[in-house]
Short mmCIF file of C-alpha atoms and ligand atoms in Angstrom, two decimals:
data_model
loop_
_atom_site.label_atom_id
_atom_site.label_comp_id
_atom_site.label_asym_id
_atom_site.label_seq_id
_atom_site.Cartn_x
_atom_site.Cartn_y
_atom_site.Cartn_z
CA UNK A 1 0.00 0.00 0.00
CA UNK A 2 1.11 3.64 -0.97
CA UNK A 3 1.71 6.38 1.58
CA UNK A 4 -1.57 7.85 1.23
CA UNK A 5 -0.69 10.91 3.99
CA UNK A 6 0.13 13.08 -0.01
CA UNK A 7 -4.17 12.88 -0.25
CA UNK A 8 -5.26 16.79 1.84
CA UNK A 9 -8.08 17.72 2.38
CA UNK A 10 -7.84 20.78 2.05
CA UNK A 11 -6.16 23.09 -0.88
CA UNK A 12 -3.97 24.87 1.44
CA UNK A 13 -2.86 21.95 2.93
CA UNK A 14 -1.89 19.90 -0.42
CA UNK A 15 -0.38 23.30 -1.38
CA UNK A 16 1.92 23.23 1.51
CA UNK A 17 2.28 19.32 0.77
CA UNK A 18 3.32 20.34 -2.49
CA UNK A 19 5.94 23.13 -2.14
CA UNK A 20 8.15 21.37 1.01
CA UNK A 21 8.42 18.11 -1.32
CA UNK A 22 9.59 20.21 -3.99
CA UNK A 23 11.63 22.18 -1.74
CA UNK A 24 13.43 18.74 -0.61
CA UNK A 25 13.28 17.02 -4.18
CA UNK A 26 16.05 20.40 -4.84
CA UNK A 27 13.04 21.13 -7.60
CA UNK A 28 12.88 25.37 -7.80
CA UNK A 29 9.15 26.70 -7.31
CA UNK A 30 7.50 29.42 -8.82
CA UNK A 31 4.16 30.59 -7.97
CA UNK A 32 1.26 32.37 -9.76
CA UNK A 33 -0.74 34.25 -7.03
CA UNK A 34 -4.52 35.13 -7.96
CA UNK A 35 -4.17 39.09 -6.69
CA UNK A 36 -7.99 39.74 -5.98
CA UNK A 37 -8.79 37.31 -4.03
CA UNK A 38 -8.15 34.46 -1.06
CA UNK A 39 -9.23 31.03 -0.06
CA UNK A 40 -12.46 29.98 2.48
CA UNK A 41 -9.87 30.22 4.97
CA UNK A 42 -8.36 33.54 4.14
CA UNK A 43 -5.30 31.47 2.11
CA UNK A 44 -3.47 32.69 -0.71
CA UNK A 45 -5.00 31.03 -4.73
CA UNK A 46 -1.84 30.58 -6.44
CA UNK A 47 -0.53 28.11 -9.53
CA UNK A 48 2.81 26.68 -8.26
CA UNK A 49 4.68 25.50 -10.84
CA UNK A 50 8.18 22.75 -9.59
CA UNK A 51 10.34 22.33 -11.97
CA UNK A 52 12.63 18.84 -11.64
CA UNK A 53 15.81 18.71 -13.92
CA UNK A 54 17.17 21.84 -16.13
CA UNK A 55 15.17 24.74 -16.37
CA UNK A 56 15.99 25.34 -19.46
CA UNK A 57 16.04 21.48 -20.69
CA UNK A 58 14.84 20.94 -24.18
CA UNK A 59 12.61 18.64 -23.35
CA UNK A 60 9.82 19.39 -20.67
CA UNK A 61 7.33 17.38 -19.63
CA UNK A 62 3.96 19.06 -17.85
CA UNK A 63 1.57 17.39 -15.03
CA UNK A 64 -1.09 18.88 -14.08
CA UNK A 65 -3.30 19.09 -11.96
CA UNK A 66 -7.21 20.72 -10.51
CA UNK A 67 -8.21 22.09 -14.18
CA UNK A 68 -11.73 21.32 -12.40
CA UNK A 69 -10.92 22.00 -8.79
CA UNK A 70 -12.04 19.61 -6.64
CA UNK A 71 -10.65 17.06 -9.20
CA UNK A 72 -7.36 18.71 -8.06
CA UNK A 73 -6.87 16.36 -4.85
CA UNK A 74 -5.68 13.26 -6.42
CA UNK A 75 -3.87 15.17 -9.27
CA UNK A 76 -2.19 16.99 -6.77
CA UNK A 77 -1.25 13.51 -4.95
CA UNK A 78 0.19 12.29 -7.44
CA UNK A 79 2.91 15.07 -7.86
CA UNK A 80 3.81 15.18 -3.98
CA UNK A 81 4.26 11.49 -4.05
CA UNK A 82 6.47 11.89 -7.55
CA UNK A 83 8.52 14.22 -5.94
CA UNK A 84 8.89 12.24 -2.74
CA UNK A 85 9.76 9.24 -4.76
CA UNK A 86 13.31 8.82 -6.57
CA UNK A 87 11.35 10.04 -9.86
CA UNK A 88 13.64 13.62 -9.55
CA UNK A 89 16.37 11.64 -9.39
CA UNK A 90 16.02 9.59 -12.18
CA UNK A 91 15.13 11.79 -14.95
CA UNK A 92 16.41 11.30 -18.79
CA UNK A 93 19.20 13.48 -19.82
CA UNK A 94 18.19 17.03 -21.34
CA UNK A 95 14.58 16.50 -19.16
CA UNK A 96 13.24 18.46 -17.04
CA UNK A 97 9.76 17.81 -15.41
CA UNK A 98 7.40 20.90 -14.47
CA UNK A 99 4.61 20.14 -12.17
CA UNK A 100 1.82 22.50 -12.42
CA UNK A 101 0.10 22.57 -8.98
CA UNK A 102 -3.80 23.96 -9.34
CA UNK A 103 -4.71 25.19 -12.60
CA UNK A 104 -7.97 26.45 -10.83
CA UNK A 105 -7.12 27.37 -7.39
CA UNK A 106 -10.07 28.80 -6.32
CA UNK A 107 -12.24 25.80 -7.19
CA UNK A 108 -9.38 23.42 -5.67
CA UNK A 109 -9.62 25.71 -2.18
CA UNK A 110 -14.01 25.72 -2.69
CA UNK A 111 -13.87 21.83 -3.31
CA UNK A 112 -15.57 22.88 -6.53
CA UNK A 113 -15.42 22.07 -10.47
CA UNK A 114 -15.33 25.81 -11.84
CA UNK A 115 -14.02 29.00 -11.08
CA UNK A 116 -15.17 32.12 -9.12
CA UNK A 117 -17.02 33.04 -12.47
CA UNK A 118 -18.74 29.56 -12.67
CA UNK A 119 -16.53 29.16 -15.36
CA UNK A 120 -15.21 25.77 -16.62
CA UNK A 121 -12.04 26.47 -16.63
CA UNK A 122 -11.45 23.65 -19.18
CA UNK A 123 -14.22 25.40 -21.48
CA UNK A 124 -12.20 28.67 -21.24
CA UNK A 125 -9.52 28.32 -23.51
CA UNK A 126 -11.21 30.00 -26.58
CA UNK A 127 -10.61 33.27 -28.19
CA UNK A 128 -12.36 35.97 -26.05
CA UNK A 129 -11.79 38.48 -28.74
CA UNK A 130 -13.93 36.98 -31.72
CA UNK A 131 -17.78 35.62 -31.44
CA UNK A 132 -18.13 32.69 -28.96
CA UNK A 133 -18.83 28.95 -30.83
CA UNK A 134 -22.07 28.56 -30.50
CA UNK A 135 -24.02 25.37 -29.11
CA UNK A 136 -27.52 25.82 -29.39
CA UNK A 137 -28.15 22.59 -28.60
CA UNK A 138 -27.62 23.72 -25.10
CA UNK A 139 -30.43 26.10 -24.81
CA UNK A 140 -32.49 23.04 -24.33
CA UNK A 141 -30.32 21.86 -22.05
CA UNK A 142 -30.53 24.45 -19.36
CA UNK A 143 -33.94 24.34 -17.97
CA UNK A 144 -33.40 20.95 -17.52
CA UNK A 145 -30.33 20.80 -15.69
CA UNK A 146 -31.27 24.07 -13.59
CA UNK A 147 -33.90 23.15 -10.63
CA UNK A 148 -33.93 25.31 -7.17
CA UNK A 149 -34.43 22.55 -5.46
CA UNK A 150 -32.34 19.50 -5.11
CA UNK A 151 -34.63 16.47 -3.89
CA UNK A 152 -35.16 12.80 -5.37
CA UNK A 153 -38.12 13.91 -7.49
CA UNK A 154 -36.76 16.86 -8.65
CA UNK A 155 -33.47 14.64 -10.04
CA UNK A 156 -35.81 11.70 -11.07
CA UNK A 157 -37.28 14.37 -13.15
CA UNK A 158 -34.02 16.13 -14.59
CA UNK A 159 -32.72 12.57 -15.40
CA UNK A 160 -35.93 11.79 -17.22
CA UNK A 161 -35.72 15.08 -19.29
CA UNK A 162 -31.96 14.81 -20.38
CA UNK A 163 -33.07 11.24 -21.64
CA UNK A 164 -35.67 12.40 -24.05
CA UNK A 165 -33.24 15.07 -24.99
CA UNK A 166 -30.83 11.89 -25.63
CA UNK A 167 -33.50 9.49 -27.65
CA UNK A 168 -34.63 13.23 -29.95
CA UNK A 169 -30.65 14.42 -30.48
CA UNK A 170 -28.48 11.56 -30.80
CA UNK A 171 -25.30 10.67 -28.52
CA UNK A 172 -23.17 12.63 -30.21
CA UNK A 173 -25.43 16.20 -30.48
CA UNK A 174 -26.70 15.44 -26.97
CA UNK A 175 -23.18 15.05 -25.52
CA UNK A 176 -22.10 18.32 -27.37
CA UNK A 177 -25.03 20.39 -26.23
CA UNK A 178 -25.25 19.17 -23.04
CA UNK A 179 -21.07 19.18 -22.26
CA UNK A 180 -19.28 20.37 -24.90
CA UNK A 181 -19.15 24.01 -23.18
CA UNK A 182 -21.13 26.76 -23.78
CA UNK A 183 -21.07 30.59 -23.78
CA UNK A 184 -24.83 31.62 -23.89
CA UNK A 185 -25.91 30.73 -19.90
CA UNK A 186 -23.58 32.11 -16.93
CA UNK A 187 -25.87 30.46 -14.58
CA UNK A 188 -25.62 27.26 -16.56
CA UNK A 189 -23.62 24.15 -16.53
CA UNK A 190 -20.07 23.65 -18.91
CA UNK A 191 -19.89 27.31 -19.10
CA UNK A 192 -16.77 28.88 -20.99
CA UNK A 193 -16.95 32.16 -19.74
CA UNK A 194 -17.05 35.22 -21.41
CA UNK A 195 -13.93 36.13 -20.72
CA UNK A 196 -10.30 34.78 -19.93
CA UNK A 197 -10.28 33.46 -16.68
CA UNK A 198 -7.40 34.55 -14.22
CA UNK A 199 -6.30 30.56 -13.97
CA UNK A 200 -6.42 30.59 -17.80
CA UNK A 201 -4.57 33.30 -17.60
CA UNK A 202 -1.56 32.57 -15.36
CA UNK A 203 -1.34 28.94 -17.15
CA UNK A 204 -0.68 30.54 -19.98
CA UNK A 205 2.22 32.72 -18.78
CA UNK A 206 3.36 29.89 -16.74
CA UNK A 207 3.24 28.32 -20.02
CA UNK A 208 5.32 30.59 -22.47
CA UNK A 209 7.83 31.47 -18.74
CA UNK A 210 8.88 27.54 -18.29
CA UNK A 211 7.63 25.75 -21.30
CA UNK A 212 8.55 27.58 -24.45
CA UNK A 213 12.37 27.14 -25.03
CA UNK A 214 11.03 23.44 -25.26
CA UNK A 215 12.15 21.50 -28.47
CA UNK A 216 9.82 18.66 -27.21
CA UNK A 217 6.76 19.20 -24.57
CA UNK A 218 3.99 17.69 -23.53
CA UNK A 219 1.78 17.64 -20.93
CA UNK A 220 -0.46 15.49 -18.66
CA UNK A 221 -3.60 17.20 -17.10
CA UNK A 222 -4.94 14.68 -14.22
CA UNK A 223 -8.71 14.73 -13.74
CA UNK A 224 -11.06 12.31 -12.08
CA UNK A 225 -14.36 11.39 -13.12
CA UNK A 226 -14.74 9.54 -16.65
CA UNK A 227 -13.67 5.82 -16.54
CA UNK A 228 -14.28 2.55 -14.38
CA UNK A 229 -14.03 2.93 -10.71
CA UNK A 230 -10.05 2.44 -9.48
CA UNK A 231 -8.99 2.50 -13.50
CA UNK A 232 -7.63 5.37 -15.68
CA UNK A 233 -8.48 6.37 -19.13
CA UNK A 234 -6.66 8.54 -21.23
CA UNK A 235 -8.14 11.46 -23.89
CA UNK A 236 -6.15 12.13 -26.88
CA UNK A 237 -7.44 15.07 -28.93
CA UNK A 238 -4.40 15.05 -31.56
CA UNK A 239 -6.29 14.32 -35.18
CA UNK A 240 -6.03 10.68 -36.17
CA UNK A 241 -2.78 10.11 -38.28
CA UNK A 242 -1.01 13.31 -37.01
CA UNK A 243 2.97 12.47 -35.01
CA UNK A 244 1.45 13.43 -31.52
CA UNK A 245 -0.98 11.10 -31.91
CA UNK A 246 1.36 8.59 -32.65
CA UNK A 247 3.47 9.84 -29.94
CA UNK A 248 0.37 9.08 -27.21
CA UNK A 249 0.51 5.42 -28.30
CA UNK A 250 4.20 4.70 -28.45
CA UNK A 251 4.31 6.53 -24.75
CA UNK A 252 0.88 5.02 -23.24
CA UNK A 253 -0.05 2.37 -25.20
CA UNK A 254 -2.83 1.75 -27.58
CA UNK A 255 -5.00 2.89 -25.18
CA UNK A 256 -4.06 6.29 -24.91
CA UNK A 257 -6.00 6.89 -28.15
CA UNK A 258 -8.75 4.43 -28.38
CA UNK A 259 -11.20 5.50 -25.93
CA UNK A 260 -10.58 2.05 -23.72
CA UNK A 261 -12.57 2.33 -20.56
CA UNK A 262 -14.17 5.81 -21.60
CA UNK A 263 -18.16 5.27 -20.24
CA UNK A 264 -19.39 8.01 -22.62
CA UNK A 265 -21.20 6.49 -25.34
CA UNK A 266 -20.08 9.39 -27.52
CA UNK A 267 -17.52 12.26 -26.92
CA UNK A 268 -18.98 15.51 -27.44
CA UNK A 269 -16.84 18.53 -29.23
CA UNK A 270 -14.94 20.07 -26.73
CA UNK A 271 -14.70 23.95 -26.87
CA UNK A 272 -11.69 25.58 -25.50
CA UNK A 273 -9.80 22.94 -23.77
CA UNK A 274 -6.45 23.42 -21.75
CA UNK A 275 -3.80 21.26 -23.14
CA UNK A 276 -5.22 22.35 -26.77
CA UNK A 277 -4.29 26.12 -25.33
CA UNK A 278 -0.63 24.37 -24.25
CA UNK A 279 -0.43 23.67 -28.05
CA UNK A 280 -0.96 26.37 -29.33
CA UNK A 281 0.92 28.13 -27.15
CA UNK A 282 4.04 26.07 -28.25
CA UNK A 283 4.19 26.39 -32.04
CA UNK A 284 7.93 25.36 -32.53
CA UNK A 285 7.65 22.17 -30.83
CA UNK A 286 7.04 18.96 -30.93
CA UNK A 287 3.87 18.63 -28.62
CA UNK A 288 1.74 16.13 -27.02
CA UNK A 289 -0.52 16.51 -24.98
CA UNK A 290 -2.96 13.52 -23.34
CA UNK A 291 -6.27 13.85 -20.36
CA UNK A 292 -5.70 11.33 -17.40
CA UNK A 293 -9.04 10.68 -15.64
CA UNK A 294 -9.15 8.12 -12.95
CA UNK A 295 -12.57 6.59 -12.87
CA UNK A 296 -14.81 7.55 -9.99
CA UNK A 297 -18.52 6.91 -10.24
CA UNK A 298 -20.93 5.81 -12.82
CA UNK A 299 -21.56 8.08 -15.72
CA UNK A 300 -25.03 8.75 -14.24
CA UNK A 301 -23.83 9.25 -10.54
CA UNK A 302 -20.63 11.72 -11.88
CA UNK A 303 -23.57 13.67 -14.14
CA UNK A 304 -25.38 14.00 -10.90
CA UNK A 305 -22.39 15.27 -8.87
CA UNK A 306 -22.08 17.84 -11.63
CA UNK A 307 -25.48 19.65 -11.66
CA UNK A 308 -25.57 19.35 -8.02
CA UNK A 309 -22.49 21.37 -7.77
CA UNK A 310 -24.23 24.02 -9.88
CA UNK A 311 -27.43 23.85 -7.40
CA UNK A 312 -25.11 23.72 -4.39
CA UNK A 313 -23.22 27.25 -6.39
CA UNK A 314 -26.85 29.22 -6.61
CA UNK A 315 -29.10 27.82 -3.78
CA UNK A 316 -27.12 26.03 -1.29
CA UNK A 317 -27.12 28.97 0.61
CA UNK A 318 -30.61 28.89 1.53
CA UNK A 319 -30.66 24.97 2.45
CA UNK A 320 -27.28 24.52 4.68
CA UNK A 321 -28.17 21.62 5.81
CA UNK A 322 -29.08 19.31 2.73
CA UNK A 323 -26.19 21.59 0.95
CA UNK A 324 -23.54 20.39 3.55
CA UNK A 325 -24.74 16.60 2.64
CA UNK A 326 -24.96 17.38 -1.54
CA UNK A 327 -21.47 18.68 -0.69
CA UNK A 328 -19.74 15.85 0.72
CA UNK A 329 -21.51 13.47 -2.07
CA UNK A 330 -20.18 16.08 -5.07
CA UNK A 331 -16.67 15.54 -3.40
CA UNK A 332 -16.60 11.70 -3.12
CA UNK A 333 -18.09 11.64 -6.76
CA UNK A 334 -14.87 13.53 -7.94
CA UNK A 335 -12.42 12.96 -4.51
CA UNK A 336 -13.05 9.34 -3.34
CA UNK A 337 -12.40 8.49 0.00
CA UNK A 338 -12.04 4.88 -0.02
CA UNK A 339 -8.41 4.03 0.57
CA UNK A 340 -8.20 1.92 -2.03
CA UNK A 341 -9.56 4.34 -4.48
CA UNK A 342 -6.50 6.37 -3.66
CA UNK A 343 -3.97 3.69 -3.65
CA UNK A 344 -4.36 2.75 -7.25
CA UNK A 345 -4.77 6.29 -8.14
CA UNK A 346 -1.26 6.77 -6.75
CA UNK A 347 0.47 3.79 -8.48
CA UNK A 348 -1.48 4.04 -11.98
CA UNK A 349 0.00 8.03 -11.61
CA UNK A 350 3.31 6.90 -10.90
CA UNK A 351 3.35 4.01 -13.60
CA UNK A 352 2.08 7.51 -16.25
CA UNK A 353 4.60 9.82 -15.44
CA UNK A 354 7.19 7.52 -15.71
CA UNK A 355 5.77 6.56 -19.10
CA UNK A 356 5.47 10.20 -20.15
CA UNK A 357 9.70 10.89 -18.95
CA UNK A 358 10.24 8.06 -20.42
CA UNK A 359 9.00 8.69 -23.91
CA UNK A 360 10.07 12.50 -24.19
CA UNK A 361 13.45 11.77 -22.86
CA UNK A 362 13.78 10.09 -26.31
ZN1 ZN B 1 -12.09 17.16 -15.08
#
């Protein structure tokens, strides 16, 4: 059994976690502080960024972790235990490995999936500048997925009304209206924003400050949520046939790009993704970029997590009670606390990142 003491619960807690094993790993930190604003417990919101080998290595290798806050926790596990572990010892020549430590801090600190905006920060990667993609699919959607209250009829119901959405749309257009992100409902579920988010932001600079002398990058972003329960899945968004895609398999394995284990019966069309911004952001080298979600829930229980985050957001306040209880369920559904759970979260993470050094040390 792992040393599970890396799993905090809370952000400023896993922050500290993260920064002395850094600190002792001789990795040099660099932090990203949100300047309007402070944790539930009056703590600082910052991205820390470790870097492991040669800052200015050619080839750099990202993990990442709370894109969707409370999915932070295990993410930021796994980097605490890899730099407790011999991993910052044993890195390829001309490698360097830089941990990103809360891409969302406030929603890591809240124990929730979005930002301060009730943005999904993993929706918000889009160009602010020109008109929004649309999804109109997801104005029917909304009224669905929006009740005030929060009890066993009121979910029977919402379930019943996303599955005649389902049968009329199709997988595929009810996926992509109903997840895909969208920029029409601030109150609303999968909501991009309409405009840059400070965490989108300060990845970006931490981006282009540690990442862009790279000849080869690539980066892991750890989430929870999609896959079997104690398994991982991987989500590749390079284009079939394309060298990054390739990349993914020879690192991973075939199922790095095959969808093994993924519960969605179709993958909607993501909007304004992280690791696409990393990308972009990166246009001299070779990059690859790859999801990591360990599998929590069932599809149907992780769906309910997520709206009931978004009722807990806009009327938890007036029901502290049942809100306390919705809490702690939305947390397990993306932050297990079965011992187990965590375990193979920390050895499957270990077994990645040395798969991901391993491959873009060459
Ligand atoms: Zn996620």
């Amino acid at each position: 059994m792992p040393d599970l003491s890396v799993f905090s619960s809370s952000y400023a807690e896993a922050r500290g976690r993260f920064v002395d094993a850094a600190r002792a790993a001789g990795a040099r930190v660099y932090e990203y502080r949100d300047p309007r604003q402070k944790g539930p417990q009056g703590e600082a919101l910052c991205l820390d960024v470790a870097i492991a080998g040669p800052e200015d290595a050619e080839r750099m290798l990202v993990a990442g972790s709370g894109t969707h806050g409370i999915e932070g926790y295990s993410g930021s596990a796994a980097q605490t235990a890899w730099l407790l572990g011999d991993g910052p010892r044993r890195l390829p020549k001309k490698t360097a490995m830089a941990l990103f430590h809360a891409h969302n801090p406030w929603g890591f600190a809240h124990k929730a999936r979005g930002t301060e905006e009730n943005v999904d920060l993993n929706r918000n990667f889009v160009d602010h500048v020109r008109a929004y993609p649309e999804n109109a699919g997801y104005a029917e959607v909304h009224p669905i997925v929006t009740p005030e209250t929060w009890d066993d009829a009121t979910q029977a119901a919402l379930f019943r009304g996303l599955d005649e959405l389902r049968a009329r749309l199709g997988e595929k257009a009810f996926s992509t209206a109903f997840n895909g992100g969208q920029f029409s409902h601030a109150d609303g579920i999968y909501f991009g924003g309409r405009r840059e988010q400070w965490a989108n932001y300060a990845f970006r600079e931490a981006v282009v400050k540690h990442v862009a002398h790279a000849k080869h990058a690539a980066i892991i972003d750890f989430h929870t949520g999609i896959g079997p329960w104690m398994e991982h899945i991987y989500l590749c968004f390079h284009p079939e046939g394309s060298a990054a895609r390739k990349r993914a398999r020879d690192w991973w394995g075939e199922r790095a790009v095959n969808l093994a284990g993924v519960t969605h019966k179709a993958l909607a069309d993501y909007q304004g993704v992280l690791i696409d911004a990393f990308a972009a952001l990166l246009p001299k080298a070779d990059v690859t970029c790859i999801v990591v979600e360990f599998g929590t829930l069932e599809r149907k229980e992780v769906q309910r997590a997520n709206m009931a985050g978004r009722w807990l957001r806009y009327h938890g306040a007036k029901h502290p009670a049942q809100a306390a209880r919705v809490h702690a369920a939305f947390c397990e559904a993306f932050y297990p606390s079965d011992p187990r759970w965590r375990a193979a979260a920390l050895e499957q993470s270990a077994e990645i990142l040395e798969r991901g050094l391993k491959g873009i040390g060459g």
